[in-house]
Every structure is written in C-alpha cells, then in structure tokens.
Amino acid sequence: MDGSRKISVSPRPCSGRRVLAKKRGIGGIDNKFVNSVNKLHRREICSKRHRAFTVTDAQDRFRNIRLQEEYDTHDPKGHCSMVLPFLRKRSKIIEIVAARDIVFALAQSGVCAAFNRETNQRICFLNVTPDEVIRSLFYNKNNDSLITVSAYASDNFSSLKCRSTRIEYIRRGKPDAGFALFESESLKWPGFVEFDDVNGKVLTYSAQDSPGIMLLIFTKASSHVPLKILSIEDGTVLKSFNHLLHRNKKVDFIEQFNEKLLVKQENENLQILDVRNFELTEVSRTEFMTPSAFIFLYENQLFLTFRNRTVAVWNFRGELVTSFEDHLLWHPDCNTNNIYITSDQDLIISYCKADSDDHLSEGIAGSINISNILTGKCLAKIKASNSFSSECSCSGNFSGCCNKSNKHMHSSRIRSTAAEALEDITALFYDEERNEIYTGNRHGLVHVWSN
C-alpha cells in the first residue's frame, strides 16, 4: 500500500491523504478493496529516534481517561445564508485532526468545524464559500498550517482545490485568510493530490502533464506487469523492470515500501521482492491471506495487516511478528478513521468490540482499546463500565464531575453518556501532546476523552 486513499469528487467527502478527482458522470470507485487499502495507508508514520512510552508509562497515561467534553459540528442554519442544502444536514464525522489547542472535525456532508480546547467553543467553519465541500484535511507541521482539499458546486465537483491556512488565523476566526496551493495543476479526473508524511512532500498528479508518483504501475500484460520506481526528489527513473505474474489471475495488490515490493495475486503466495538485488521471498497463501488493508511502520520496518476485524504485525522476511489480544475491530471494513498509531509506532488505538460481559454497552457501544504493537498486549481500554482499573469508569451524564480538574474549561455541555459516546464511533484521533482522544460519531458529535 502506498500512502494513499482514492476518493471521488462528490458531495460525500472522505478522509484520505490521497484525494482523487472525479470523472464527470462517474460515481464513486467500485473497487472496495482498493478503497479500504488506500484509506488505511493515510496513517503512514514518520520515524522518531526516541520512544516516549514504555508499557508502564502507557498504562499510567491512559488509566484515568474519562469523557470530558462534547462538541457539535451541526448548525441547522449553515455556516452562511447561501450554503448548499446538504451542508445544513446533520451527518457523521469522518475525520478528526488536532493542531495545538484546536480540534478540527470534518463531517461527511463536507462541513468542517474548528473548536478551541481551552474554551471549548466552536471557533468557525472552514468552508469559506457557500458551495465548498471539504474532502480532506492535512496538518502541515512545518509551518503550523492546515491544508484543506475541497470540491465546489460551481464546477460540478469535478476538480480539487487545495488551500493552506495558518493555525493562528483559524484561532482568530479567519479561515478565509489562507491562500491557494497548486494552482498550476489540473486536478481533474484522474488527477489527485497526496500528502506524504514520511518524506514531508506533496505529490500531485495533473492529468494533463505531470506523472509525479513514486511507483508507476503500467497496464498488466498477459504474464507480467511493467513497473518503474522514480526518485521522489526529481522524478528520475531508478528502476525499470517487469514483474512476472500468473496468467489469468487477478492482482490483489502491488505495494512499495522503500526497496521492498509486495505482490499478491488471487489464491497465490505473497511475494516480497527486494528491488535492489531482486531477491524474492514467498509467504504461503495459507499463512498470509489477502488482507483488506495494511499499514507500513517505517520506524520498525514492519507492516500491519487487517483482515476480518483482526490485526497482525509482519516483517519483510514474511514472518508473523505479533497477533493482538482483545483487539477485535468494530468495523468490518477496516475503517482507519477509527485507528490511530502513535508517532513512535509502539501503540495502536482502535475502536473495537466491547467485552461480552460489559452490560452497559448492551451490544451497541464499543470500546477504545490501546495496545502495544510489538507485543500485542492490551494496555488499557475505555468503555462504559469500570470492570478493570485501567478502564474509564464514566457511566453517566458528566455535566461537571469530569470537568472539575480542568481550570481552563467552561461549564460542560455534555449531553451523551459514556455509553452513548461509545456508540457507532466513525472517527478517532489521539493528540499525543495533550494526551487526549477525540472521537466522532454518526450524529456529528465530537467527544473529548482526557485525564
């Protein structure tokens, strides 16, 4: 998988770091496997030299997390009088991004709201024109700005426009103080824009004149697929070769991770090819079954696979490193909006199925599980009941009891119980600096879980 997620330009935005322009008259992409894989890959992580957590630190850090605050992205009047009708409808949260003391929540309708964590007030909406449908968000740490990728009704949602806005301007309630990016690019179908965290770069594919990607996969021939690997710095061809395939069998995926190429065909072994020396490693199809999605871990030289709600960790020798205990994902489609991997790549935070003995969940609410990636051990869990000391014991309406310790907070506006807040979570984000978890649900509500 390559750090990307393809989505169509339509009034239904999504959360990937690669955003694909729509072909006029064509609906969303039908290949569900490609969608799931690309969606997950937006979580590729930058490497860090020092690890911040030990197992004990993680358990202590998450031990007393409770439901602290609730934000609502819905405004029945819309963010301005001329707003498109569907932007006024309540819709689920599909992406959450936090930058310093601001939480950004993007709804499926295309409305994006910014909230101040110090005052717990909504600052503004990021939609600066009445017909703007925001598709995706990206926080640029290099200059402390938020990049929005949007489509507009004025051109029938047929192209993508990117805008960069300094966080300071948003904090002042001036989302229109940003400036356009990539104006020379024609981001119409099949063009796209992709934000590469690992290399600190932005890749654009202008359908008119720019190739701009690292791995070029050409049309499959009867017995092979032509491949080229390009330099991300200047686009020069580093490798050009054909990879042999089994005839008449579909390709499940072809993915690149540094010098490693992963190729899997239907009902065939996984092939791991080192493109430097063309050394080939095969993993039996009975051991490695095609996942619905996976994530590369650059710090650890490992990758995660997701299949049938379960998670596993593999190395590039084709060996299974970790199986996770007590980590059954809630969503069967491996929705990585509900998965967060820490920058040290030691923890995975996921929305999971709650324990069968959790009577407060009643089969509706899930739990937020924090697990160690290298051991698979579940370190902490946030759920409605308080069966274990490492779990959140919030089980009622918290209009005050969970907020007394935070002097910066105003009176709480929480209307949901913890059990209700843990129902049908559609987006999850962990702020590592503030040690807070933000979740969004199908009602357009954002919940803050904090110590």
XYZ file of C-alpha atoms in Angstrom:
451
model
C 0.000 0.000 0.000
C 1.323 3.399 -0.941
C 0.280 6.178 1.455
C -2.881 6.997 -0.336
C -6.584 6.766 -0.453
C -8.561 7.346 -3.615
C -11.930 9.043 -3.324
C -14.208 10.659 -5.847
C -15.066 14.331 -6.003
C -18.637 14.391 -4.826
C -20.728 15.934 -2.040
C -19.686 12.949 0.086
C -16.188 13.762 1.323
C -13.754 11.300 2.777
C -10.612 11.204 4.855
C -7.699 10.050 2.799
C -4.406 11.732 2.207
C -4.634 10.961 -1.492
C -7.705 12.590 -2.965
C -8.678 11.560 -6.464
C -10.620 13.817 -8.790
C -13.884 12.546 -10.228
C -14.577 11.660 -13.819
C -17.655 13.572 -14.863
C -20.739 11.440 -14.807
C -18.998 8.621 -12.925
C -19.867 7.777 -9.328
C -17.582 6.570 -6.558
C -14.921 3.934 -7.222
C -16.408 0.447 -7.184
C -13.309 -1.456 -6.123
C -13.951 -1.744 -2.389
C -10.641 -3.431 -1.755
C -8.664 -0.562 -3.288
C -10.735 1.916 -1.276
C -10.084 0.119 2.010
C -6.379 -0.335 1.357
C -5.811 3.234 0.306
C -7.880 4.541 3.168
C -5.706 2.779 5.704
C -2.454 3.945 4.209
C -3.097 7.569 5.159
C -1.721 6.538 8.569
C 1.859 6.034 7.402
C 4.020 7.357 10.196
C 7.173 9.496 10.309
C 10.079 7.914 12.166
C 11.350 9.121 15.545
C 14.626 8.333 17.211
C 13.398 8.150 20.790
C 10.476 6.166 22.138
C 8.265 8.056 24.542
C 6.325 5.161 26.029
C 7.144 2.064 27.994
C 4.368 -0.366 28.827
C 4.052 1.094 32.318
C 4.002 4.665 31.011
C 1.228 3.808 28.578
C -0.883 2.121 31.217
C -0.491 5.082 33.559
C -1.128 7.599 30.807
C -4.453 6.088 29.795
C -5.568 4.816 33.198
C -7.848 7.696 34.209
C -9.091 8.939 30.855
C -12.721 9.975 31.052
C -15.357 11.640 28.926
C -14.710 15.353 29.405
C -16.413 17.374 26.685
C -18.771 17.242 23.725
C -18.751 19.371 20.552
C -21.433 19.592 17.873
C -20.466 20.219 14.256
C -24.055 20.679 13.130
C -25.540 24.115 12.515
C -29.064 23.879 11.079
C -28.719 27.393 9.654
C -25.494 26.533 7.868
C -22.261 28.496 8.063
C -23.736 31.225 5.846
C -27.110 32.123 4.353
C -26.314 30.849 0.844
C -24.953 27.451 1.910
C -25.839 24.369 -0.132
C -28.834 22.488 1.354
C -26.953 19.245 2.055
C -24.334 21.170 4.038
C -27.072 22.070 6.527
C -27.904 18.435 7.248
C -26.532 16.601 10.245
C -24.024 13.950 9.149
C -21.407 11.681 10.649
C -17.840 12.684 11.446
C -15.356 11.135 9.009
C -12.077 12.785 10.012
C -10.605 14.478 13.086
C -7.312 16.393 13.189
C -5.847 18.243 16.165
C -3.284 21.022 15.972
C -2.065 22.607 19.188
C -5.222 23.652 21.066
C -7.630 23.371 18.119
C -9.679 20.329 17.120
C -10.896 20.090 13.520
C -13.827 17.823 12.739
C -14.871 17.035 9.166
C -18.392 15.748 8.548
C -19.405 13.548 5.648
C -21.537 16.374 4.280
C -18.352 18.376 3.646
C -18.665 20.790 6.560
C -15.534 21.241 8.687
C -15.698 22.913 12.108
C -12.859 24.116 14.353
C -13.145 24.000 18.155
C -10.931 25.585 20.805
C -9.869 23.097 23.503
C -9.165 25.849 26.008
C -12.591 27.492 25.815
C -14.495 24.538 24.335
C -16.189 26.934 21.946
C -16.646 26.462 18.226
C -14.306 28.941 16.563
C -15.542 28.829 12.991
C -16.325 26.699 9.982
C -13.515 26.120 7.492
C -15.871 26.313 4.485
C -15.172 29.812 3.173
C -17.678 29.827 0.284
C -21.310 28.685 0.250
C -20.661 25.881 -2.255
C -17.419 24.484 -0.799
C -17.389 20.788 0.087
C -14.254 19.932 2.058
C -12.960 16.471 1.201
C -9.912 16.024 3.417
C -7.621 17.704 5.960
C -3.868 17.693 6.470
C -1.939 19.402 9.276
C 1.365 20.774 7.982
C 3.702 20.775 10.975
C 6.426 22.546 9.007
C 4.631 25.888 9.016
C 1.808 25.246 11.507
C -0.971 25.384 8.940
C -3.993 23.355 7.927
C -4.370 22.254 4.314
C -7.904 21.613 3.109
C -8.777 19.752 -0.079
C -12.142 20.818 -1.458
C -14.530 20.456 -4.360
C -17.058 23.084 -5.440
C -20.571 23.070 -6.840
C -19.576 25.838 -9.252
C -17.663 23.299 -11.385
C -19.935 20.347 -10.640
C -17.459 18.927 -8.085
C -15.238 17.831 -10.975
C -11.870 19.084 -9.683
C -9.939 19.519 -6.463
C -8.702 22.756 -4.924
C -6.204 22.974 -2.080
C -5.874 25.802 0.429
C -3.354 26.427 3.211
C -4.404 28.434 6.278
C -2.184 29.263 9.234
C -3.459 27.868 12.520
C -3.105 31.326 14.047
C -5.594 32.758 11.540
C -8.064 29.979 12.288
C -7.662 30.628 16.008
C -8.715 34.225 15.312
C -11.766 33.032 13.419
C -10.396 33.996 9.987
C -10.468 30.828 7.870
C -10.618 32.930 4.704
C -7.089 34.267 5.361
C -5.482 31.254 3.690
C -4.088 31.009 0.177
C -4.496 28.589 -2.717
C -1.983 25.820 -3.426
C -1.031 24.035 -6.660
C -2.950 26.465 -8.832
C -0.935 25.440 -11.879
C -2.045 21.823 -11.533
C -5.129 20.458 -13.265
C -6.561 18.223 -10.568
C -9.401 16.835 -12.608
C -10.088 13.126 -13.003
C -7.912 11.064 -12.969
C -5.699 13.580 -11.171
C -5.093 13.502 -7.441
C -3.210 15.123 -4.604
C -1.399 13.108 -1.954
C 0.252 14.264 1.265
C 3.349 12.256 2.135
C 4.113 12.450 5.861
C 7.185 10.257 5.594
C 9.046 12.386 3.050
C 7.457 15.699 4.006
C 6.242 16.249 0.455
C 3.072 16.685 -1.546
C 2.530 14.645 -4.700
C 0.124 15.858 -7.346
C -0.956 14.083 -10.479
C -2.048 16.545 -13.089
C -3.895 14.525 -15.684
C -2.594 16.885 -18.359
C 1.154 16.919 -17.884
C 2.608 15.544 -14.639
C 3.355 11.941 -13.588
C 4.502 12.776 -10.037
C 4.382 9.418 -8.230
C 6.970 7.059 -6.774
C 5.801 3.726 -8.160
C 4.395 3.581 -11.669
C 2.322 0.504 -12.360
C 1.547 0.110 -16.038
C -1.235 -1.863 -17.672
C -0.817 -5.555 -16.916
C 0.302 -7.767 -19.767
C -0.732 -11.412 -20.025
C 2.183 -12.708 -17.943
C 3.796 -9.675 -16.301
C 3.265 -6.129 -15.103
C 5.690 -3.342 -16.131
C 6.950 -1.278 -13.169
C 9.074 1.833 -12.733
C 10.400 3.261 -9.480
C 11.047 7.003 -9.517
C 13.009 9.342 -7.287
C 10.654 11.408 -5.171
C 13.136 14.307 -5.363
C 13.429 14.818 -9.112
C 11.397 12.104 -10.812
C 14.329 10.290 -12.380
C 13.802 6.590 -13.086
C 15.654 4.493 -10.517
C 14.452 1.084 -11.646
C 12.509 -0.174 -14.632
C 11.543 -3.850 -14.798
C 8.820 -6.380 -15.459
C 7.398 -8.478 -12.643
C 6.197 -11.924 -13.717
C 2.615 -12.844 -12.941
C 0.458 -15.931 -13.092
C -1.700 -15.785 -16.180
C -5.440 -15.191 -15.835
C -5.284 -14.444 -12.107
C -6.219 -11.048 -10.791
C -3.746 -8.956 -8.826
C -4.907 -8.412 -5.250
C -2.323 -5.686 -4.617
C 1.083 -4.312 -5.616
C 2.649 -2.119 -2.956
C 6.031 -0.499 -2.422
C 7.822 0.086 0.887
C 11.276 1.583 0.372
C 13.201 -1.104 -1.548
C 10.570 -3.779 -0.906
C 7.801 -4.615 -3.353
C 4.833 -6.652 -2.141
C 2.826 -8.501 -4.799
C -0.169 -10.737 -4.183
C -2.356 -12.463 -6.742
C -5.616 -14.232 -6.099
C -5.071 -17.643 -4.438
C -1.276 -17.304 -4.769
C 1.586 -16.838 -2.312
C 2.622 -13.372 -1.162
C 5.795 -12.276 -2.970
C 8.226 -9.871 -1.276
C 10.746 -8.596 -3.820
C 13.871 -6.633 -2.939
C 14.237 -4.335 -5.958
C 17.923 -3.704 -5.239
C 19.061 -7.274 -5.860
C 15.755 -8.880 -6.989
C 15.876 -11.344 -4.098
C 12.434 -12.925 -3.804
C 10.744 -14.144 -0.608
C 7.451 -16.019 -0.745
C 4.928 -16.498 2.042
C 2.452 -19.325 1.735
C -1.084 -18.296 0.821
C -2.308 -20.368 3.786
C -0.178 -18.285 6.173
C -0.705 -14.888 4.548
C -4.233 -14.430 3.277
C -5.074 -11.263 1.382
C -5.847 -8.522 3.911
C -8.484 -5.880 3.380
C -5.860 -3.247 4.204
C -2.449 -2.738 5.742
C -0.175 -0.029 7.184
C 3.604 0.314 6.874
C 5.540 1.121 10.046
C 8.665 2.958 8.925
C 10.260 3.154 12.358
C 10.090 -0.590 12.970
C 10.411 -1.871 9.389
C 7.173 -3.790 9.873
C 3.674 -3.680 8.477
C 0.211 -4.223 9.913
C -2.438 -6.284 8.152
C -6.173 -6.060 8.722
C -8.494 -8.948 7.946
C -11.901 -9.949 9.354
C -11.687 -7.306 12.115
C -8.326 -8.646 13.336
C -4.868 -7.021 13.246
C -1.475 -8.699 12.806
C 2.128 -7.465 12.515
C 4.565 -8.845 9.891
C 8.181 -8.225 8.972
C 9.622 -8.134 5.461
C 11.019 -11.635 5.784
C 7.404 -12.754 5.655
C 7.277 -13.696 9.352
C 4.329 -13.067 11.649
C 5.615 -10.867 14.483
C 2.533 -10.111 16.569
C -1.076 -11.144 16.957
C -3.185 -8.828 19.089
C -5.109 -9.936 22.129
C -8.528 -8.487 22.863
C -8.478 -6.293 19.761
C -11.490 -7.154 17.603
C -12.178 -4.094 15.471
C -15.706 -2.729 15.467
C -15.952 -2.027 11.743
C -15.621 -4.973 9.363
C -14.349 -2.740 6.540
C -11.148 -1.745 8.406
C -12.103 1.896 8.640
C -8.833 3.557 9.674
C -10.610 6.725 10.611
C -11.106 4.668 13.789
C -7.443 3.688 14.148
C -4.505 5.785 15.351
C -0.852 4.739 15.546
C 1.444 6.815 17.748
C 4.404 8.548 16.146
C 6.793 6.185 17.960
C 4.866 3.316 16.401
C 4.596 1.480 19.703
C 0.866 1.855 20.332
C -2.274 1.333 18.282
C -5.501 2.947 19.447
C -8.610 1.476 17.863
C -12.375 1.395 18.118
C -13.174 -2.208 18.997
C -15.946 -4.540 20.003
C -16.644 -4.298 23.718
C -16.457 -7.292 26.043
C -19.499 -9.519 26.053
C -19.822 -9.012 29.816
C -19.975 -5.217 29.513
C -23.623 -4.823 30.490
C -23.656 -1.060 29.918
C -22.810 -1.391 26.236
C -25.784 -3.699 25.555
C -24.187 -4.731 22.271
C -24.429 -1.202 20.861
C -21.387 0.588 22.251
C -17.823 -0.422 21.548
C -14.615 0.314 23.396
C -11.443 2.265 22.659
C -8.533 -0.154 23.012
C -4.890 0.841 23.474
C -2.499 -2.000 22.571
C 1.255 -2.483 22.259
C 2.199 -3.070 18.624
C 5.280 -5.208 19.314
C 3.722 -7.483 21.950
C 0.028 -7.392 21.040
C -0.857 -6.816 24.695
C -3.919 -4.705 25.512
C -2.627 -1.998 27.868
C -5.781 -0.015 28.524
C -9.373 0.198 27.443
C -12.005 2.908 27.534
C -15.507 1.520 27.838
C -18.750 2.277 29.581
C -18.200 0.025 32.589
C -15.377 0.036 35.129
C -14.519 -3.657 35.352
C -10.754 -3.009 35.346
C -8.669 -0.260 36.906
C -7.139 0.714 33.566
C -10.518 1.439 32.026
C -12.620 4.554 32.011
C -15.353 4.268 34.629
C -17.568 7.023 33.235
C -21.068 5.610 33.002
C -23.442 8.504 33.429
C -24.004 12.097 32.336
C -20.844 14.009 33.182
C -22.036 17.598 33.258
C -19.493 18.552 35.856
C -17.947 15.545 37.588
C -15.310 15.014 34.907
C -14.518 18.665 34.383
C -13.728 19.966 37.854
C -9.998 19.420 37.497
C -9.573 21.495 34.344
C -9.447 25.177 35.228
C -9.476 26.216 31.566
C -12.800 24.595 30.786
C -16.147 26.338 30.852
C -19.242 24.519 32.104
C -19.681 21.255 30.264
C -22.281 20.815 27.556
C -22.140 17.031 27.508
C -25.486 15.532 26.595
C -24.252 11.996 25.957
C -23.421 9.321 28.473
C -20.154 7.455 28.053
C -22.102 4.501 26.664
C -23.787 6.763 24.105
C -20.475 8.408 23.189
C -19.032 4.959 22.529
C -21.821 4.032 20.122
C -21.010 3.913 16.416
C -17.751 5.885 16.522
C -16.919 6.948 12.972
C -13.624 8.828 13.535
C -10.852 8.734 16.137
C -7.743 10.836 16.771
C -5.176 10.828 19.566
C -3.441 14.091 20.480
C -0.074 12.919 21.760
C 0.915 16.311 23.190
C -2.260 16.771 25.229
C -2.811 13.045 25.858
C -6.411 13.306 24.713
C -8.510 11.088 22.491
C -11.125 12.665 20.236
C -13.942 10.583 18.785
C -16.711 11.486 16.376
C -19.981 9.674 15.763
C -22.783 9.368 13.226
C -24.679 12.269 14.811
C -21.928 14.768 14.012
C -20.833 14.982 17.655
C -17.205 15.047 18.811
C -16.285 13.711 22.246
C -13.130 14.516 24.211
C -11.618 11.792 26.407
C -8.999 13.132 28.786
C -7.489 12.730 32.258
